[in-house]
Structure formats: structure tokens, C-alpha cells
Amino acid sequence: MPMPLAVLVSGGGSNLQSILDKIDAGLVDAEVRVVLSNKAEAYGLTRARQRNIPALALPHTAFATRQDFDAEMVRLIHAHGVDATTGAIALAGFMRMLTPEFLRAFPHRVVNIHPALLPSFPGTHGAADAASYGVRLAGCSVHFVDEIMDHGPVIIQAAVPALPSDWEEGGGEALAARILKLEHCIYPQALAWLAKGRLKVQDRHVLVAPPPRRIAAAPPCPAWRAPPWSRASSPPEHKAWQAAPKFRAFLADCPLNWSWRGAGATPRSSGPAGLIQKGVRHGAFPAFPNANG
Ligand code: GRF
């Protein structure tokens, strides 16, 4: 069964869109059951409604306390079939801190995307803060959510060069736009791993299990029309096969020139696996999904 997913947005919802597109493409085994927003005008709600996904505005100002607001969100999420066992919550530009009560309802099932290489530049202006600081390498992080802002265990990160023009007044916007394109690649990838049960949290570390080996269905047995097996007519081989790494597909709309590195490209081979970025004018800046498939 596809992983039931609730997506929480406060704004444009381009990350929601990328998740929906990758689900449509068969790359993420999940189903968005409900989209919630604390802002009635959030365009993310419109994106959901255009696809007939339940989209609910829940203005936080209508609630006396954070706990009341979060309790209503938990109720709505459960009511749409998303629970802590099989479901997950994706924060996609949701600009509210979640209460411990909310997180206790979905332990290790709430994920967030942040436009900076955590633990650097947490907070609401991650990309702009990185630009004003004058970093040479920026990026984005998908992480499990804990009670501290932009703090939980990191699932995947991707990096992009920061240019001197990004450091100028207002340059943070250009950097944020380049980072956003990477977000659209790594967020669906993290959710795909989560949906397949491949993520394990050990203290602060997230381990990504290799994809399960799949065995092709046995071909129909021809015994009914063939004589008993002999050397001359041996039974068809039941070949085991492995799915090729799908990571390439997540990068189809990436702005950079990525390529799959061979080592570790199949689940059984050893060595580091990952993506390397080629042809970057300002040096080599690898992105490093910490997985091998
Ligand atoms: C993204 O940059 C995300 O990292 C941050 O908020 C922004 C949301 O963008 N948390 P969108 O609404 O998904 O377009």
C-alpha cells in the first residue's frame, strides 16, 4: 500500500508539487491524503485542490493555544487515514513550530526540508542568511523533525556553489531559487526511502538501507507440454534481478550536471555510492545522499 502522506504548507507549495509529480512518475510510493495550511491563501492549497486532494485551511489565529491548533491538525490528519505506523507528515514550507504533543503523535514520521546545509543557518531565512554570511557552498537538508527548530537527524543533503553575486544586497533570492531546485530533487528522494521503510534513526544518524532485492516472477512452467527435463531441454532459469538505481530519475529536473558514480551503484557492490557534480566552474562540490541505492 502506498504510504499515506499529509503535507503541511504555508506558501507556494512548489515542494508539494515536486512530491506529487514524483508520485505520479512512480518514484515515490506514497499517496497524499490531505494538505493542511495555516494560511488560507497558500497557493499550495490550490495545487492540491487542482488534483482533488483534500486541502484544508486551518488559521492558527483561530486557536487559543499552539496545543489546541496542533491537536486539531492531528485530528484532521488521523481523519484522513494518516497514522504513525504507516503514514508520514511532510512539512513543505510550513512556517509553524510543532508542539511536542504533535511530534509524540507521529514519532520519527515527521520530516522537513530546510534551505541550508544544517546545522548551519537554521531558521526562517536559511538561504538569505547563508548568502549574507558569504558562504561559498550552500544547499538544502531534509531531516526528521524534533522539538528544536531545524535540528532533527539529517536524511539527505545537497550542495550548490554560492557565487559572489549571491553575497550582494538581495542576492540571497537568486541563491534561494537555485537551492529550491535542489530541494525538489532531494525531498521526494527522502520520502521514497521513508515509504519503502529504508530509513533507520540511530541517535543523530539516519541510516539508509539498500533497496530490497527483488526476484522476478517465475515464468509459467512448461511441464504440461514438455517431456521430463533432460539435458537437451533444461528448465527455464528463474533469474534473480535487481532494480537499477532509480536515483537518476530524481535528478531529471536538477539544474546541475549530475552523474551517478559507479562504485556502490548496485546494492551488492561495496564502496561509496553517491552523486558527483561535474563541470562546475567554481570547483567540485559533491552532493552526498548518504545511501547506496
Ligand atoms: C522552501 O525553501 C523550503 O525549504 C522552506 O520553505 C520554502 C518553501 O517553498 N522550508 P515552497 O512553498 O515549497 O515553494
PDB file of C-alpha atoms and ligand atoms in Angstrom:
ATOM      1  CA  MET A   1       0.000   0.000   0.000  1.00  0.00           C
ATOM      2  CA  PRO A   2       1.341   3.468  -0.786  1.00  0.00           C
ATOM      3  CA  MET A   3       2.460   5.384   2.290  1.00  0.00           C
ATOM      4  CA  PRO A   4      -0.354   7.734   3.378  1.00  0.00           C
ATOM      5  CA  LEU A   5       1.084  11.229   3.494  1.00  0.00           C
ATOM      6  CA  ALA A   6      -0.107  14.517   4.955  1.00  0.00           C
ATOM      7  CA  VAL A   7       1.654  17.619   3.622  1.00  0.00           C
ATOM      8  CA  LEU A   8       1.701  20.853   5.622  1.00  0.00           C
ATOM      9  CA  VAL A   9       2.297  24.094   3.713  1.00  0.00           C
ATOM     10  CA  SER A  10       2.192  27.817   4.374  1.00  0.00           C
ATOM     11  CA  GLY A  11       3.087  29.200   0.961  1.00  0.00           C
ATOM     12  CA  GLY A  12       3.599  28.434  -2.699  1.00  0.00           C
ATOM     13  CA  GLY A  13       3.899  24.692  -2.319  1.00  0.00           C
ATOM     14  CA  SER A  14       6.495  24.060  -5.021  1.00  0.00           C
ATOM     15  CA  ASN A  15       7.903  21.256  -2.864  1.00  0.00           C
ATOM     16  CA  LEU A  16       4.412  19.779  -2.579  1.00  0.00           C
ATOM     17  CA  GLN A  17       4.252  19.928  -6.376  1.00  0.00           C
ATOM     18  CA  SER A  18       7.562  18.111  -6.758  1.00  0.00           C
ATOM     19  CA  ILE A  19       6.374  15.393  -4.380  1.00  0.00           C
ATOM     20  CA  LEU A  20       3.127  14.971  -6.321  1.00  0.00           C
ATOM     21  CA  ASP A  21       4.990  14.875  -9.630  1.00  0.00           C
ATOM     22  CA  LYS A  22       7.400  12.214  -8.394  1.00  0.00           C
ATOM     23  CA  ILE A  23       4.495  10.167  -7.017  1.00  0.00           C
ATOM     24  CA  ASP A  24       2.847  10.395 -10.459  1.00  0.00           C
ATOM     25  CA  ALA A  25       6.091   9.273 -12.055  1.00  0.00           C
ATOM     26  CA  GLY A  26       6.103   6.155  -9.864  1.00  0.00           C
ATOM     27  CA  LEU A  27       9.221   7.229  -7.980  1.00  0.00           C
ATOM     28  CA  VAL A  28       7.640   7.721  -4.569  1.00  0.00           C
ATOM     29  CA  ASP A  29       5.319   5.014  -3.273  1.00  0.00           C
ATOM     30  CA  ALA A  30       3.056   7.383  -1.367  1.00  0.00           C
ATOM     31  CA  GLU A  31      -0.368   8.938  -1.582  1.00  0.00           C
ATOM     32  CA  VAL A  32      -1.028  12.483  -0.433  1.00  0.00           C
ATOM     33  CA  ARG A  33      -4.194  12.101   1.616  1.00  0.00           C
ATOM     34  CA  VAL A  34      -4.522  15.677   2.826  1.00  0.00           C
ATOM     35  CA  VAL A  35      -2.821  19.067   2.543  1.00  0.00           C
ATOM     36  CA  LEU A  36      -3.158  21.407   5.509  1.00  0.00           C
ATOM     37  CA  SER A  37      -2.191  25.047   5.753  1.00  0.00           C
ATOM     38  CA  ASN A  38      -2.270  27.638   8.484  1.00  0.00           C
ATOM     39  CA  LYS A  39      -2.697  30.240   5.693  1.00  0.00           C
ATOM     40  CA  ALA A  40      -5.966  30.200   3.756  1.00  0.00           C
ATOM     41  CA  GLU A  41      -4.309  31.978   0.819  1.00  0.00           C
ATOM     42  CA  ALA A  42      -1.432  29.488   0.479  1.00  0.00           C
ATOM     43  CA  TYR A  43      -1.083  28.512  -3.169  1.00  0.00           C
ATOM     44  CA  GLY A  44      -0.128  25.015  -2.018  1.00  0.00           C
ATOM     45  CA  LEU A  45      -3.823  24.500  -1.163  1.00  0.00           C
ATOM     46  CA  THR A  46      -4.782  25.426  -4.722  1.00  0.00           C
ATOM     47  CA  ARG A  47      -2.243  22.962  -6.118  1.00  0.00           C
ATOM     48  CA  ALA A  48      -3.845  20.214  -4.006  1.00  0.00           C
ATOM     49  CA  ARG A  49      -7.412  21.160  -4.957  1.00  0.00           C
ATOM     50  CA  GLN A  50      -6.480  21.091  -8.634  1.00  0.00           C
ATOM     51  CA  ARG A  51      -5.729  17.415  -8.123  1.00  0.00           C
ATOM     52  CA  ASN A  52      -8.803  16.713  -5.981  1.00  0.00           C
ATOM     53  CA  ILE A  53      -6.708  16.187  -2.878  1.00  0.00           C
ATOM     54  CA  PRO A  54      -8.459  17.337   0.322  1.00  0.00           C
ATOM     55  CA  ALA A  55      -6.953  20.745   1.117  1.00  0.00           C
ATOM     56  CA  LEU A  56      -7.878  22.436   4.370  1.00  0.00           C
ATOM     57  CA  ALA A  57      -7.051  25.878   5.692  1.00  0.00           C
ATOM     58  CA  LEU A  58      -6.650  25.974   9.440  1.00  0.00           C
ATOM     59  CA  PRO A  59      -5.752  29.534  10.501  1.00  0.00           C
ATOM     60  CA  HIS A  60      -3.656  29.248  13.639  1.00  0.00           C
ATOM     61  CA  THR A  61      -5.007  32.614  14.796  1.00  0.00           C
ATOM     62  CA  ALA A  62      -8.389  30.969  15.376  1.00  0.00           C
ATOM     63  CA  PHE A  63      -6.945  28.831  18.185  1.00  0.00           C
ATOM     64  CA  ALA A  64      -6.296  29.924  21.742  1.00  0.00           C
ATOM     65  CA  THR A  65      -3.050  27.960  22.121  1.00  0.00           C
ATOM     66  CA  ARG A  66      -0.449  26.174  19.990  1.00  0.00           C
ATOM     67  CA  GLN A  67      -1.552  22.940  21.629  1.00  0.00           C
ATOM     68  CA  ASP A  68      -5.159  23.475  20.503  1.00  0.00           C
ATOM     69  CA  PHE A  69      -4.041  24.205  16.945  1.00  0.00           C
ATOM     70  CA  ASP A  70      -1.789  21.157  16.792  1.00  0.00           C
ATOM     71  CA  ALA A  71      -4.425  18.912  18.376  1.00  0.00           C
ATOM     72  CA  GLU A  72      -6.845  19.860  15.601  1.00  0.00           C
ATOM     73  CA  MET A  73      -4.174  19.156  12.980  1.00  0.00           C
ATOM     74  CA  VAL A  74      -3.524  15.733  14.495  1.00  0.00           C
ATOM     75  CA  ARG A  75      -7.274  15.040  14.466  1.00  0.00           C
ATOM     76  CA  LEU A  76      -7.589  16.017  10.791  1.00  0.00           C
ATOM     77  CA  ILE A  77      -4.502  14.067   9.770  1.00  0.00           C
ATOM     78  CA  HIS A  78      -5.792  10.932  11.500  1.00  0.00           C
ATOM     79  CA  ALA A  79      -9.240  11.501   9.978  1.00  0.00           C
ATOM     80  CA  HIS A  80      -7.623  11.324   6.528  1.00  0.00           C
ATOM     81  CA  GLY A  81      -6.053   7.957   7.205  1.00  0.00           C
ATOM     82  CA  VAL A  82      -2.521   9.055   8.067  1.00  0.00           C
ATOM     83  CA  ASP A  83      -1.245   7.412  11.232  1.00  0.00           C
ATOM     84  CA  ALA A  84       2.095   6.936  12.937  1.00  0.00           C
ATOM     85  CA  THR A  85       2.519   3.340  11.847  1.00  0.00           C
ATOM     86  CA  THR A  86       2.230   3.523   8.081  1.00  0.00           C
ATOM     87  CA  GLY A  87       1.901   7.216   7.367  1.00  0.00           C
ATOM     88  CA  ALA A  88       4.092  10.280   7.420  1.00  0.00           C
ATOM     89  CA  ILE A  89       3.872  14.050   7.637  1.00  0.00           C
ATOM     90  CA  ALA A  90       5.909  16.205   5.245  1.00  0.00           C
ATOM     91  CA  LEU A  91       6.461  19.835   6.176  1.00  0.00           C
ATOM     92  CA  ALA A  92       6.849  21.706   2.903  1.00  0.00           C
ATOM     93  CA  GLY A  93       7.385  25.335   3.724  1.00  0.00           C
ATOM     94  CA  PHE A  94       5.206  25.109   6.835  1.00  0.00           C
ATOM     95  CA  MET A  95       6.101  28.137   8.911  1.00  0.00           C
ATOM     96  CA  ARG A  96       4.998  26.976  12.370  1.00  0.00           C
ATOM     97  CA  MET A  97       6.883  25.154  15.077  1.00  0.00           C
ATOM     98  CA  LEU A  98       5.177  21.911  16.025  1.00  0.00           C
ATOM     99  CA  THR A  99       4.435  21.153  19.655  1.00  0.00           C
ATOM    100  CA  PRO A 100       5.873  18.115  21.463  1.00  0.00           C
ATOM    101  CA  GLU A 101       2.299  16.805  21.586  1.00  0.00           C
ATOM    102  CA  PHE A 102       2.114  16.785  17.775  1.00  0.00           C
ATOM    103  CA  LEU A 103       5.504  15.090  17.449  1.00  0.00           C
ATOM    104  CA  ARG A 104       4.557  12.450  20.028  1.00  0.00           C
ATOM    105  CA  ALA A 105       1.560  11.564  17.837  1.00  0.00           C
ATOM    106  CA  PHE A 106       3.909  10.742  14.915  1.00  0.00           C
ATOM    107  CA  PRO A 107       7.300   9.692  16.294  1.00  0.00           C
ATOM    108  CA  HIS A 108      10.006   9.620  13.583  1.00  0.00           C
ATOM    109  CA  ARG A 109       7.340  10.162  10.950  1.00  0.00           C
ATOM    110  CA  VAL A 110       7.572  13.939  10.520  1.00  0.00           C
ATOM    111  CA  VAL A 111      10.090  15.293   8.009  1.00  0.00           C
ATOM    112  CA  ASN A 112      11.047  18.792   6.931  1.00  0.00           C
ATOM    113  CA  ILE A 113      13.013  20.483   4.161  1.00  0.00           C
ATOM    114  CA  HIS A 114      15.296  23.372   5.018  1.00  0.00           C
ATOM    115  CA  PRO A 115      17.106  25.633   2.506  1.00  0.00           C
ATOM    116  CA  ALA A 116      20.550  25.422   4.106  1.00  0.00           C
ATOM    117  CA  LEU A 117      23.187  22.869   4.966  1.00  0.00           C
ATOM    118  CA  LEU A 118      22.213  22.131   8.550  1.00  0.00           C
ATOM    119  CA  PRO A 119      23.351  22.654  11.208  1.00  0.00           C
ATOM    120  CA  SER A 120      24.358  25.934   9.559  1.00  0.00           C
ATOM    121  CA  PHE A 121      21.734  28.616   9.165  1.00  0.00           C
ATOM    122  CA  PRO A 122      18.625  27.221  10.825  1.00  0.00           C
ATOM    123  CA  GLY A 123      15.586  29.490  10.995  1.00  0.00           C
ATOM    124  CA  THR A 124      13.227  31.159   8.606  1.00  0.00           C
ATOM    125  CA  HIS A 125      15.808  32.709   6.246  1.00  0.00           C
ATOM    126  CA  GLY A 126      18.314  29.898   5.769  1.00  0.00           C
ATOM    127  CA  ALA A 127      19.377  30.742   2.201  1.00  0.00           C
ATOM    128  CA  ALA A 128      19.492  34.508   2.748  1.00  0.00           C
ATOM    129  CA  ASP A 129      21.473  34.079   5.968  1.00  0.00           C
ATOM    130  CA  ALA A 130      23.984  31.864   4.149  1.00  0.00           C
ATOM    131  CA  ALA A 131      24.299  34.462   1.374  1.00  0.00           C
ATOM    132  CA  SER A 132      24.877  37.352   3.787  1.00  0.00           C
ATOM    133  CA  TYR A 133      27.423  35.296   5.668  1.00  0.00           C
ATOM    134  CA  GLY A 134      29.389  34.900   2.449  1.00  0.00           C
ATOM    135  CA  VAL A 135      29.442  31.128   2.220  1.00  0.00           C
ATOM    136  CA  ARG A 136      30.942  29.503  -0.864  1.00  0.00           C
ATOM    137  CA  LEU A 137      28.875  26.381  -0.553  1.00  0.00           C
ATOM    138  CA  ALA A 138      25.152  26.388   0.175  1.00  0.00           C
ATOM    139  CA  GLY A 139      22.417  23.805  -0.113  1.00  0.00           C
ATOM    140  CA  CYS A 140      19.441  22.153   1.478  1.00  0.00           C
ATOM    141  CA  SER A 141      18.691  19.437   4.012  1.00  0.00           C
ATOM    142  CA  VAL A 142      15.832  17.025   4.595  1.00  0.00           C
ATOM    143  CA  HIS A 143      15.636  15.954   8.211  1.00  0.00           C
ATOM    144  CA  PHE A 144      13.401  14.301  10.743  1.00  0.00           C
ATOM    145  CA  VAL A 145      11.681  16.869  12.904  1.00  0.00           C
ATOM    146  CA  ASP A 146      12.318  17.069  16.614  1.00  0.00           C
ATOM    147  CA  GLU A 147      11.369  19.667  19.202  1.00  0.00           C
ATOM    148  CA  ILE A 148      14.138  22.075  18.219  1.00  0.00           C
ATOM    149  CA  MET A 149      13.836  24.151  15.055  1.00  0.00           C
ATOM    150  CA  ASP A 150      15.687  22.675  12.032  1.00  0.00           C
ATOM    151  CA  HIS A 151      17.561  20.289  14.284  1.00  0.00           C
ATOM    152  CA  GLY A 152      16.469  16.654  13.879  1.00  0.00           C
ATOM    153  CA  PRO A 153      18.551  13.866  12.272  1.00  0.00           C
ATOM    154  CA  VAL A 154      19.533  14.634   8.678  1.00  0.00           C
ATOM    155  CA  ILE A 155      18.300  12.255   5.979  1.00  0.00           C
ATOM    156  CA  ILE A 156      19.812  13.796   2.850  1.00  0.00           C
ATOM    157  CA  GLN A 157      21.574  16.986   1.823  1.00  0.00           C
ATOM    158  CA  ALA A 158      22.555  18.525  -1.491  1.00  0.00           C
ATOM    159  CA  ALA A 159      25.007  21.318  -2.147  1.00  0.00           C
ATOM    160  CA  VAL A 160      25.243  24.145  -4.633  1.00  0.00           C
ATOM    161  CA  PRO A 161      28.021  26.702  -5.130  1.00  0.00           C
ATOM    162  CA  ALA A 162      27.378  30.173  -3.773  1.00  0.00           C
ATOM    163  CA  LEU A 163      28.633  32.927  -6.071  1.00  0.00           C
ATOM    164  CA  PRO A 164      29.985  36.346  -5.165  1.00  0.00           C
ATOM    165  CA  SER A 165      26.839  37.829  -6.759  1.00  0.00           C
ATOM    166  CA  ASP A 166      24.814  35.938  -4.147  1.00  0.00           C
ATOM    167  CA  TRP A 167      26.548  37.901  -1.406  1.00  0.00           C
ATOM    168  CA  GLU A 168      25.336  41.246  -2.716  1.00  0.00           C
ATOM    169  CA  GLU A 169      22.255  43.009  -1.396  1.00  0.00           C
ATOM    170  CA  GLY A 170      19.220  40.896  -2.382  1.00  0.00           C
ATOM    171  CA  GLY A 171      21.472  38.169  -3.805  1.00  0.00           C
ATOM    172  CA  GLY A 172      20.024  35.690  -1.341  1.00  0.00           C
ATOM    173  CA  GLU A 173      16.976  35.380  -3.575  1.00  0.00           C
ATOM    174  CA  ALA A 174      18.981  34.058  -6.502  1.00  0.00           C
ATOM    175  CA  LEU A 175      20.717  31.587  -4.223  1.00  0.00           C
ATOM    176  CA  ALA A 176      17.393  30.523  -2.682  1.00  0.00           C
ATOM    177  CA  ALA A 177      15.978  29.898  -6.160  1.00  0.00           C
ATOM    178  CA  ARG A 178      18.925  27.661  -7.076  1.00  0.00           C
ATOM    179  CA  ILE A 179      18.617  25.826  -3.781  1.00  0.00           C
ATOM    180  CA  LEU A 180      14.862  25.361  -4.301  1.00  0.00           C
ATOM    181  CA  LYS A 181      15.537  23.396  -7.479  1.00  0.00           C
ATOM    182  CA  LEU A 182      17.699  21.002  -5.489  1.00  0.00           C
ATOM    183  CA  GLU A 183      15.010  20.750  -2.813  1.00  0.00           C
ATOM    184  CA  HIS A 184      12.662  19.439  -5.482  1.00  0.00           C
ATOM    185  CA  CYS A 185      15.108  16.589  -6.094  1.00  0.00           C
ATOM    186  CA  ILE A 186      16.048  15.529  -2.599  1.00  0.00           C
ATOM    187  CA  TYR A 187      12.707  15.859  -0.793  1.00  0.00           C
ATOM    188  CA  PRO A 188      10.934  13.255  -2.944  1.00  0.00           C
ATOM    189  CA  GLN A 189      14.017  11.031  -2.655  1.00  0.00           C
ATOM    190  CA  ALA A 190      13.865  11.142   1.148  1.00  0.00           C
ATOM    191  CA  LEU A 191      10.141  10.372   1.080  1.00  0.00           C
ATOM    192  CA  ALA A 192      10.734   7.472  -1.302  1.00  0.00           C
ATOM    193  CA  TRP A 193      13.170   5.950   1.194  1.00  0.00           C
ATOM    194  CA  LEU A 194      10.751   6.540   4.057  1.00  0.00           C
ATOM    195  CA  ALA A 195       7.876   4.972   2.115  1.00  0.00           C
ATOM    196  CA  LYS A 196       9.963   1.866   1.479  1.00  0.00           C
ATOM    197  CA  GLY A 197      10.905   1.548   5.153  1.00  0.00           C
ATOM    198  CA  ARG A 198      14.565   2.100   4.350  1.00  0.00           C
ATOM    199  CA  LEU A 199      15.331   4.765   6.959  1.00  0.00           C
ATOM    200  CA  LYS A 200      16.552   3.901  10.429  1.00  0.00           C
ATOM    201  CA  VAL A 201      17.392   6.508  13.041  1.00  0.00           C
ATOM    202  CA  GLN A 202      20.277   5.748  15.401  1.00  0.00           C
ATOM    203  CA  ASP A 203      20.772   8.639  17.777  1.00  0.00           C
ATOM    204  CA  ARG A 204      21.528  11.552  15.448  1.00  0.00           C
ATOM    205  CA  HIS A 205      22.324   9.368  12.467  1.00  0.00           C
ATOM    206  CA  VAL A 206      19.952   8.251   9.757  1.00  0.00           C
ATOM    207  CA  LEU A 207      20.933   5.004   8.076  1.00  0.00           C
ATOM    208  CA  VAL A 208      19.596   4.268   4.605  1.00  0.00           C
ATOM    209  CA  ALA A 209      19.191   0.577   3.897  1.00  0.00           C
ATOM    210  CA  PRO A 210      19.924  -0.745   0.416  1.00  0.00           C
ATOM    211  CA  PRO A 211      16.877  -1.457  -1.701  1.00  0.00           C
ATOM    212  CA  PRO A 212      15.432  -4.923  -1.168  1.00  0.00           C
ATOM    213  CA  ARG A 213      16.406  -7.469  -3.785  1.00  0.00           C
ATOM    214  CA  ARG A 214      13.526  -8.363  -5.992  1.00  0.00           C
ATOM    215  CA  ILE A 215      13.055 -11.729  -7.612  1.00  0.00           C
ATOM    216  CA  ALA A 216      11.340 -11.838 -10.965  1.00  0.00           C
ATOM    217  CA  ALA A 217       8.132 -13.800 -11.070  1.00  0.00           C
ATOM    218  CA  ALA A 218       8.762 -17.351 -12.200  1.00  0.00           C
ATOM    219  CA  PRO A 219       7.881 -17.900 -15.829  1.00  0.00           C
ATOM    220  CA  PRO A 220       4.949 -20.242 -16.440  1.00  0.00           C
ATOM    221  CA  CYS A 221       6.036 -23.844 -16.036  1.00  0.00           C
ATOM    222  CA  PRO A 222       6.068 -25.563 -19.410  1.00  0.00           C
ATOM    223  CA  ALA A 223       5.955 -29.050 -17.859  1.00  0.00           C
ATOM    224  CA  TRP A 224       2.473 -29.765 -19.187  1.00  0.00           C
ATOM    225  CA  ARG A 225       3.698 -29.710 -22.781  1.00  0.00           C
ATOM    226  CA  ALA A 226       7.276 -30.899 -22.400  1.00  0.00           C
ATOM    227  CA  PRO A 227       8.719 -34.280 -21.578  1.00  0.00           C
ATOM    228  CA  PRO A 228      10.562 -34.708 -18.276  1.00  0.00           C
ATOM    229  CA  TRP A 229      13.590 -32.429 -18.161  1.00  0.00           C
ATOM    230  CA  SER A 230      16.654 -33.678 -19.920  1.00  0.00           C
ATOM    231  CA  ARG A 231      19.996 -32.180 -20.798  1.00  0.00           C
ATOM    232  CA  ALA A 232      18.547 -31.211 -24.127  1.00  0.00           C
ATOM    233  CA  SER A 233      15.634 -29.297 -22.664  1.00  0.00           C
ATOM    234  CA  SER A 234      16.558 -27.744 -19.372  1.00  0.00           C
ATOM    235  CA  PRO A 235      14.008 -25.770 -17.402  1.00  0.00           C
ATOM    236  CA  PRO A 236      13.986 -22.034 -17.895  1.00  0.00           C
ATOM    237  CA  GLU A 237      16.199 -20.252 -15.448  1.00  0.00           C
ATOM    238  CA  HIS A 238      14.451 -18.306 -12.757  1.00  0.00           C
ATOM    239  CA  LYS A 239      16.686 -15.312 -12.957  1.00  0.00           C
ATOM    240  CA  ALA A 240      17.072 -13.062  -9.995  1.00  0.00           C
ATOM    241  CA  TRP A 241      17.313  -9.435 -10.885  1.00  0.00           C
ATOM    242  CA  GLN A 242      17.897  -6.205  -9.171  1.00  0.00           C
ATOM    243  CA  ALA A 243      16.262  -2.932  -9.855  1.00  0.00           C
ATOM    244  CA  ALA A 244      18.680  -0.409 -11.273  1.00  0.00           C
ATOM    245  CA  PRO A 245      19.246   2.568  -9.011  1.00  0.00           C
ATOM    246  CA  LYS A 246      16.432   4.998  -9.552  1.00  0.00           C
ATOM    247  CA  PHE A 247      18.233   7.966  -8.158  1.00  0.00           C
ATOM    248  CA  ARG A 248      18.961   9.290 -11.621  1.00  0.00           C
ATOM    249  CA  ALA A 249      15.247   9.811 -12.147  1.00  0.00           C
ATOM    250  CA  PHE A 250      15.003  12.056  -9.112  1.00  0.00           C
ATOM    251  CA  LEU A 251      17.552  14.313 -10.705  1.00  0.00           C
ATOM    252  CA  ALA A 252      15.829  14.677 -14.038  1.00  0.00           C
ATOM    253  CA  ASP A 253      14.901  18.273 -13.322  1.00  0.00           C
ATOM    254  CA  CYS A 254      18.030  19.194 -11.417  1.00  0.00           C
ATOM    255  CA  PRO A 255      19.762  22.347 -12.563  1.00  0.00           C
ATOM    256  CA  LEU A 256      23.217  20.912 -12.297  1.00  0.00           C
ATOM    257  CA  ASN A 257      25.166  18.373 -14.214  1.00  0.00           C
ATOM    258  CA  TRP A 258      24.947  15.328 -12.001  1.00  0.00           C
ATOM    259  CA  SER A 259      26.109  11.865 -12.732  1.00  0.00           C
ATOM    260  CA  TRP A 260      25.808   8.582 -10.959  1.00  0.00           C
ATOM    261  CA  ARG A 261      29.062   7.285  -9.583  1.00  0.00           C
ATOM    262  CA  GLY A 262      29.618   3.650 -10.347  1.00  0.00           C
ATOM    263  CA  ALA A 263      31.016   2.436  -7.052  1.00  0.00           C
ATOM    264  CA  GLY A 264      28.203   1.125  -4.946  1.00  0.00           C
ATOM    265  CA  ALA A 265      25.720   1.681  -7.743  1.00  0.00           C
ATOM    266  CA  THR A 266      24.206  -1.686  -7.128  1.00  0.00           C
ATOM    267  CA  PRO A 267      23.080  -2.812  -3.706  1.00  0.00           C
ATOM    268  CA  ARG A 268      25.580  -5.658  -3.555  1.00  0.00           C
ATOM    269  CA  SER A 269      28.690  -3.818  -4.582  1.00  0.00           C
ATOM    270  CA  SER A 270      30.763  -2.128  -1.983  1.00  0.00           C
ATOM    271  CA  GLY A 271      32.334   1.275  -1.747  1.00  0.00           C
ATOM    272  CA  PRO A 272      30.905   4.723  -1.518  1.00  0.00           C
ATOM    273  CA  ALA A 273      27.904   5.475  -3.641  1.00  0.00           C
ATOM    274  CA  GLY A 274      26.520   8.792  -4.491  1.00  0.00           C
ATOM    275  CA  LEU A 275      26.290  11.537  -6.954  1.00  0.00           C
ATOM    276  CA  ILE A 276      29.022  13.654  -8.270  1.00  0.00           C
ATOM    277  CA  GLN A 277      28.524  17.028  -9.798  1.00  0.00           C
ATOM    278  CA  LYS A 278      30.506  17.705 -12.932  1.00  0.00           C
ATOM    279  CA  GLY A 279      31.533  20.806 -14.757  1.00  0.00           C
ATOM    280  CA  VAL A 280      31.064  23.340 -12.001  1.00  0.00           C
ATOM    281  CA  ARG A 281      33.084  26.453 -12.710  1.00  0.00           C
ATOM    282  CA  HIS A 282      33.933  27.145  -9.112  1.00  0.00           C
ATOM    283  CA  GLY A 283      35.309  23.783  -8.174  1.00  0.00           C
ATOM    284  CA  ALA A 284      33.868  20.404  -7.379  1.00  0.00           C
ATOM    285  CA  PHE A 285      31.037  20.412  -4.901  1.00  0.00           C
ATOM    286  CA  PRO A 286      29.646  16.959  -4.348  1.00  0.00           C
ATOM    287  CA  ALA A 287      26.144  16.388  -3.180  1.00  0.00           C
ATOM    288  CA  PHE A 288      26.052  13.458  -0.899  1.00  0.00           C
ATOM    289  CA  PRO A 289      22.955  11.423  -0.424  1.00  0.00           C
ATOM    290  CA  ASN A 290      24.075   9.057   2.291  1.00  0.00           C
ATOM    291  CA  ALA A 291      22.702   5.986   0.626  1.00  0.00           C
ATOM    292  CA  ASN A 292      23.636   3.326  -1.792  1.00  0.00           C
ATOM    293  CA  GLY A 293      20.611   2.903  -3.956  1.00  0.00           C
TER     294      GLY A 293
HETATM  295  C1  GRF B   1      11.478  26.109   0.781  1.00  0.00           C
HETATM  296  O1  GRF B   1      12.635  26.836   0.513  1.00  0.00           O
HETATM  297  C2  GRF B   1      11.682  25.264   1.992  1.00  0.00           C
HETATM  298  O2  GRF B   1      12.991  24.810   2.124  1.00  0.00           O
HETATM  299  C3  GRF B   1      11.371  26.209   3.105  1.00  0.00           C
HETATM  300  O3  GRF B   1      10.287  26.967   2.637  1.00  0.00           O
HETATM  301  C4  GRF B   1      10.334  27.006   1.223  1.00  0.00           C
HETATM  302  C5  GRF B   1       9.011  26.515   0.736  1.00  0.00           C
HETATM  303  O4  GRF B   1       8.866  26.627  -0.640  1.00  0.00           O
HETATM  304  N1  GRF B   1      11.102  25.490   4.327  1.00  0.00           N
HETATM  305  P1  GRF B   1       7.570  26.022  -1.345  1.00  0.00           P
HETATM  306  O5  GRF B   1       6.354  26.555  -0.628  1.00  0.00           O
HETATM  307  O6  GRF B   1       7.656  24.537  -1.280  1.00  0.00           O
HETATM  308  O7  GRF B   1       7.637  26.547  -2.757  1.00  0.00           O
END
